[in-house]
Structure formats: structure tokens, C-alpha cells
Amino acid sequence: GAVVSQHPSRVICKSGTSVKIECRSLDFQATTMFWYRQFPKQSLMLMATSNEGSKATYEQGVEKDKFLINHASLTLSTLTVTSAHPEDSSFYICSAREGYNQPQHFGDGTRLSIL
Amino acid sequence: GNSVTQMEGPVTLSEEAFLTINCTYTATGYPSLFWYVQYPGEGLQLLLKATKADDKGSNKGFEATYRKETTSFHLEKGSVQVSDSAVYFCALFPSNTGKLIFGQGTTLQVKP
């Protein structure tokens, strides 16, 4: 079946560091990718939607300059958390779909811990 | 607006018990409905889906029927296993926004 690969699975770094998370669709072309944040024992919060070759659309309350999203190809999107602080610690999950009415497939998530 | 409401968890069952996790939705138009499962420390996996009224999605012994008259998409399984322990998310895909809307998730714990 469709596979979305997310890397790294876990990151621990110092406050002020920028962290890049990659999301790849392995066996389909992802015209749209999504980035979510999940707090412990809570549902997924959509952060932004990106279409290949276009600027990402951010949800209300999500800082564009803090969470940089790039979707330069049909198989790769990246999320960069810039100058990360402890409050950015969370579980980040990417998702991708091939077409508008196609199911979304999710990566395994990245556990980000900022010390 | 569009929203999804799931029964609160955790749901604790003994192995081989019958499972029902309730999900109701509010939506305009004709949305697609999904169930996703999240195992500890992992992302979400698509469990099953239904794209129109009266469709029944099924996978790995789980099933759910899209009921437009009751705006529901309840997840059922006849005999749960310990390995089914996970968090289950009901989700709605409205045709007008292109974005999945998730319920709050229901934790299932199956004891041997």
C-alpha cells in the first residue's frame, strides 16, 4: 500500500536550534501534503497544507516564520522549526495524498524534544 | 460547520469482546468518512473508509457503515485482540474544504 516516510523519528536538541523534518511519499506522487501537531492524548491539529510548487497555507494561529514548509517536489515536503524553544516540543506528523478525493496517508511522526 | 464527535475513552475490554466506538458528524454536503488507528509512538494508519451513504467500510475485522439518516459512522469489531489496543480516530472529509477533520480520538485497551 501507499507509504509515507517521515524522518527523523526522534530529535532532541538545545533551545535555539533549527530542526528540519522530512516527509516523503514513497510510492505515489503527493500533490498535497499536510503537517500536523499532536499534543499528548489529544487529536491532531492541522498546522499547514502545502501543494507542490506553491506556498504553504497555514492555519490560523500557526506562525509562518517559525514553521517553514517547503514542498519542492511531488514526493518531498519539509518542515523546519526555526529557533526552536521548549514550547515547540511535540509530536509532528506529516500526511500526503495523491489527489483531492484520495485518502490521506500518514508518516510515523517525529518526536521533537527541545531542552 | 463541519465537526466530528467520538465517544470518550478509554474503552477497556477483555480479549474477544465486542467493540463499538461511536462516531457522529456534522457536515454540509456529502462528505467521505474514515477511521484511522494510531499505535503508541506512531503516526496514523487508515483503517477503513466510506464515501457515500449506506457504504460499509471494512478491514481487519473492523467495519463501519455510513449512516446519513443518523449522521453516524460507528466502528465495530466482533472479537477484539490485545493487539487492537490503540487510539482510534474518526475523520470527516468535507467536499468543500479538502481538509480532514478529526474527532478527539478514543483509546482502546484490550486486556488478555
Tab-separated table of C-alpha atoms in Angstrom:
chain	number	residue	atom	x	y	z
A	1	GLY	CA	0.000	0.000	0.000
A	2	ALA	CA	0.857	3.664	-0.023
A	3	VAL	CA	3.717	4.577	2.242
A	4	VAL	CA	4.744	7.898	3.663
A	5	SER	CA	8.171	8.047	5.241
A	6	GLN	CA	8.974	10.650	7.849
A	7	HIS	CA	12.449	11.338	9.156
A	8	PRO	CA	13.819	11.632	11.751
A	9	SER	CA	11.583	9.737	14.152
A	10	ARG	CA	13.012	11.495	17.164
A	11	VAL	CA	15.018	14.655	17.711
A	12	ILE	CA	16.445	16.024	20.928
A	13	CYS	CA	18.227	19.360	20.696
A	14	LYS	CA	19.078	22.523	22.524
A	15	SER	CA	16.914	25.612	22.613
A	16	GLY	CA	17.645	27.968	19.703
A	17	THR	CA	18.441	25.198	17.238
A	18	SER	CA	16.590	24.883	13.950
A	19	VAL	CA	15.259	21.423	13.157
A	20	LYS	CA	14.266	20.037	9.771
A	21	ILE	CA	11.784	17.182	9.383
A	22	GLU	CA	11.376	15.401	6.058
A	23	CYS	CA	8.281	13.747	4.685
A	24	ARG	CA	8.427	11.561	1.593
A	25	SER	CA	5.776	9.722	-0.340
A	26	LEU	CA	7.449	6.506	-1.431
A	27	ASP	CA	5.113	5.014	-3.986
A	28	PHE	CA	2.839	7.802	-5.180
A	29	GLN	CA	3.039	11.417	-6.224
A	30	ALA	CA	1.762	13.616	-3.445
A	31	THR	CA	0.129	16.690	-4.911
A	32	THR	CA	-0.787	17.818	-1.410
A	33	MET	CA	0.987	17.337	1.893
A	34	PHE	CA	-0.184	18.254	5.362
A	35	TRP	CA	1.649	18.931	8.596
A	36	TYR	CA	0.032	18.229	11.959
A	37	ARG	CA	0.999	18.706	15.543
A	38	GLN	CA	-0.245	16.388	18.247
A	39	PHE	CA	-0.106	17.052	21.960
A	40	PRO	CA	-0.195	14.131	24.404
A	41	LYS	CA	-3.526	12.318	24.450
A	42	GLN	CA	-5.053	14.813	22.046
A	43	SER	CA	-6.190	14.833	18.478
A	44	LEU	CA	-4.189	16.095	15.531
A	45	MET	CA	-4.026	19.832	14.959
A	46	LEU	CA	-3.541	20.829	11.330
A	47	MET	CA	-0.700	23.311	11.018
A	48	ALA	CA	-0.472	23.839	7.286
A	49	THR	CA	-1.314	22.488	3.871
A	50	SER	CA	1.165	22.531	1.033
A	51	ASN	CA	0.696	21.893	-2.648
A	52	GLU	CA	3.693	21.021	-4.776
A	53	GLY	CA	5.342	24.116	-6.139
A	54	SER	CA	3.171	26.529	-4.161
A	55	LYS	CA	3.494	28.345	-0.886
A	56	ALA	CA	2.014	26.564	2.085
A	57	THR	CA	-1.301	27.641	3.531
A	58	TYR	CA	-1.101	27.974	7.283
A	59	GLU	CA	-3.916	27.511	9.740
A	60	GLN	CA	-4.900	30.372	11.977
A	61	GLY	CA	-2.516	30.820	14.883
A	62	VAL	CA	0.410	28.990	13.291
A	63	GLU	CA	3.479	31.173	12.838
A	64	LYS	CA	4.755	31.044	9.270
A	65	ASP	CA	8.213	32.263	10.215
A	66	LYS	CA	8.524	29.695	12.992
A	67	PHE	CA	7.373	26.705	10.961
A	68	LEU	CA	8.829	26.859	7.463
A	69	ILE	CA	7.334	24.442	4.980
A	70	ASN	CA	8.771	23.538	1.620
A	71	HIS	CA	7.128	21.242	-0.917
A	72	ALA	CA	9.548	21.412	-3.816
A	73	SER	CA	8.731	18.081	-5.423
A	74	LEU	CA	5.848	15.655	-5.723
A	75	THR	CA	7.465	13.284	-3.267
A	76	LEU	CA	9.079	15.506	-0.656
A	77	SER	CA	7.959	18.113	1.824
A	78	THR	CA	9.995	19.522	4.692
A	79	LEU	CA	9.044	21.266	7.906
A	80	THR	CA	11.711	23.389	9.562
A	81	VAL	CA	11.140	24.521	13.108
A	82	THR	CA	13.283	27.616	13.363
A	83	SER	CA	14.961	28.689	16.592
A	84	ALA	CA	13.105	26.011	18.491
A	85	HIS	CA	12.168	26.517	22.120
A	86	PRO	CA	10.844	24.086	24.737
A	87	GLU	CA	7.244	25.035	23.966
A	88	ASP	CA	7.779	23.697	20.429
A	89	SER	CA	8.332	20.219	21.841
A	90	SER	CA	5.643	18.000	20.419
A	91	PHE	CA	4.828	15.125	18.097
A	92	TYR	CA	4.764	16.291	14.483
A	93	ILE	CA	3.061	14.172	11.831
A	94	CYS	CA	3.030	14.625	8.085
A	95	SER	CA	0.443	13.334	5.690
A	96	ALA	CA	0.180	13.117	1.931
A	97	ARG	CA	-2.429	12.408	-0.686
A	98	GLU	CA	-2.244	11.829	-4.391
A	99	GLY	CA	-5.402	13.651	-5.408
A	100	TYR	CA	-8.188	15.709	-3.902
A	101	ASN	CA	-10.526	12.787	-3.290
A	102	GLN	CA	-7.827	10.271	-2.421
A	103	PRO	CA	-7.218	9.079	1.152
A	104	GLN	CA	-4.526	10.758	3.205
A	105	HIS	CA	-1.609	8.575	4.235
A	106	PHE	CA	0.389	9.431	7.311
A	107	GLY	CA	4.004	9.235	8.305
A	108	ASP	CA	5.047	7.685	11.597
A	109	GLY	CA	5.642	11.054	13.202
A	110	THR	CA	8.614	12.895	14.684
A	111	ARG	CA	9.005	13.323	18.415
A	112	LEU	CA	10.694	16.711	18.895
A	113	SER	CA	12.130	17.489	22.320
A	114	ILE	CA	13.745	20.871	22.921
A	115	LEU	CA	15.879	21.145	26.019
B	1	GLY	CA	-19.866	23.846	10.225
B	2	ASN	CA	-18.089	20.528	9.912
B	3	SER	CA	-17.268	18.544	13.035
B	4	VAL	CA	-16.757	15.028	14.366
B	5	THR	CA	-17.660	13.754	17.808
B	6	GLN	CA	-16.390	10.472	19.194
B	7	MET	CA	-17.250	8.657	22.380
B	8	GLU	CA	-14.883	9.416	25.208
B	9	GLY	CA	-12.373	6.836	26.239
B	10	PRO	CA	-10.652	4.935	27.397
B	11	VAL	CA	-12.614	1.898	26.385
B	12	THR	CA	-11.382	-1.158	28.242
B	13	LEU	CA	-12.391	-4.606	27.033
B	14	SER	CA	-11.382	-8.183	27.576
B	15	GLU	CA	-9.991	-10.148	24.661
B	16	GLU	CA	-12.688	-11.499	22.330
B	17	ALA	CA	-15.250	-8.940	23.487
B	18	PHE	CA	-17.412	-6.987	21.036
B	19	LEU	CA	-16.282	-3.455	20.273
B	20	THR	CA	-18.281	-0.381	19.365
B	21	ILE	CA	-16.792	3.099	19.186
B	22	ASN	CA	-19.409	5.704	18.405
B	23	CYS	CA	-18.800	8.498	15.931
B	24	THR	CA	-21.234	11.145	14.799
B	25	TYR	CA	-20.632	14.034	12.465
B	26	THR	CA	-21.964	17.343	11.288
B	27	ALA	CA	-21.286	18.340	7.736
B	28	THR	CA	-22.629	20.156	4.738
B	29	GLY	CA	-22.875	18.295	1.508
B	30	TYR	CA	-21.750	14.704	1.095
B	31	PRO	CA	-18.523	14.051	2.972
B	32	SER	CA	-16.369	10.946	2.967
B	33	LEU	CA	-15.805	9.265	6.331
B	34	PHE	CA	-12.744	7.482	7.662
B	35	TRP	CA	-11.426	5.587	10.640
B	36	TYR	CA	-7.728	5.858	11.400
B	37	VAL	CA	-5.777	3.932	14.047
B	38	GLN	CA	-2.700	5.167	15.909
B	39	TYR	CA	-0.465	2.731	17.739
B	40	PRO	CA	1.763	4.104	20.521
B	41	GLY	CA	4.526	6.339	19.222
B	42	GLU	CA	3.430	6.046	15.606
B	43	GLY	CA	1.542	8.038	13.027
B	44	LEU	CA	-1.949	7.262	11.817
B	45	GLN	CA	-2.895	4.324	9.648
B	46	LEU	CA	-6.003	4.286	7.510
B	47	LEU	CA	-8.257	1.542	8.852
B	48	LEU	CA	-11.312	1.883	6.643
B	49	LYS	CA	-13.376	4.371	4.713
B	50	ALA	CA	-16.801	5.024	3.202
B	51	THR	CA	-17.526	7.581	0.556
B	52	LYS	CA	-21.312	7.658	0.367
B	53	ALA	CA	-24.432	6.890	2.343
B	54	ASP	CA	-25.012	3.214	3.204
B	55	ASP	CA	-21.456	2.257	2.218
B	56	LYS	CA	-19.814	-0.171	4.609
B	57	GLY	CA	-16.070	0.075	5.081
B	58	SER	CA	-14.272	-2.972	6.443
B	59	ASN	CA	-10.736	-4.085	7.186
B	60	LYS	CA	-9.003	-6.484	9.593
B	61	GLY	CA	-12.334	-7.476	11.160
B	62	PHE	CA	-13.373	-3.872	11.753
B	63	GLU	CA	-16.343	-2.380	9.991
B	64	ALA	CA	-18.349	0.830	9.917
B	65	THR	CA	-21.447	1.858	7.976
B	66	TYR	CA	-22.047	5.374	6.705
B	67	ARG	CA	-25.496	6.280	8.088
B	68	LYS	CA	-26.701	9.566	6.671
B	69	GLU	CA	-30.033	9.480	8.496
B	70	THR	CA	-28.309	9.361	11.875
B	71	THR	CA	-25.109	11.135	10.724
B	72	SER	CA	-23.081	8.343	12.229
B	73	PHE	CA	-20.122	6.113	11.343
B	74	HIS	CA	-19.719	3.800	14.329
B	75	LEU	CA	-16.739	1.444	14.387
B	76	GLU	CA	-17.397	-2.196	15.311
B	77	LYS	CA	-15.435	-5.400	15.686
B	78	GLY	CA	-16.860	-8.720	16.739
B	79	SER	CA	-13.897	-10.020	18.710
B	80	VAL	CA	-11.063	-7.733	19.787
B	81	GLN	CA	-7.483	-8.802	20.399
B	82	VAL	CA	-4.798	-7.369	22.659
B	83	SER	CA	-3.030	-6.160	19.520
B	84	ASP	CA	-6.016	-3.911	18.741
B	85	SER	CA	-5.078	-1.681	21.673
B	86	ALA	CA	-4.538	1.752	20.152
B	87	VAL	CA	-6.148	5.145	19.675
B	88	TYR	CA	-8.899	5.267	17.056
B	89	PHE	CA	-9.771	8.454	15.203
B	90	CYS	CA	-12.942	9.061	13.243
B	91	ALA	CA	-12.456	11.605	10.474
B	92	LEU	CA	-14.573	13.540	8.044
B	93	PHE	CA	-13.530	14.800	4.625
B	94	PRO	CA	-15.864	17.583	3.557
B	95	SER	CA	-16.042	18.034	-0.167
B	96	ASN	CA	-15.898	21.822	0.138
B	97	THR	CA	-12.668	22.290	2.141
B	98	GLY	CA	-10.344	19.481	1.144
B	99	LYS	CA	-9.124	19.041	4.725
B	100	LEU	CA	-9.676	16.113	7.031
B	101	ILE	CA	-11.433	16.892	10.281
B	102	PHE	CA	-10.637	14.530	13.141
B	103	GLY	CA	-12.562	13.531	16.178
B	104	GLN	CA	-10.798	13.702	19.510
B	105	GLY	CA	-9.740	10.056	19.402
B	106	THR	CA	-10.822	7.105	21.523
B	107	THR	CA	-8.292	4.964	23.350
B	108	LEU	CA	-8.991	1.242	23.302
B	109	GLN	CA	-7.327	-1.015	25.841
B	110	VAL	CA	-7.781	-4.757	25.395
B	111	LYS	CA	-6.777	-6.961	28.300
B	112	PRO	CA	-5.876	-10.635	27.961
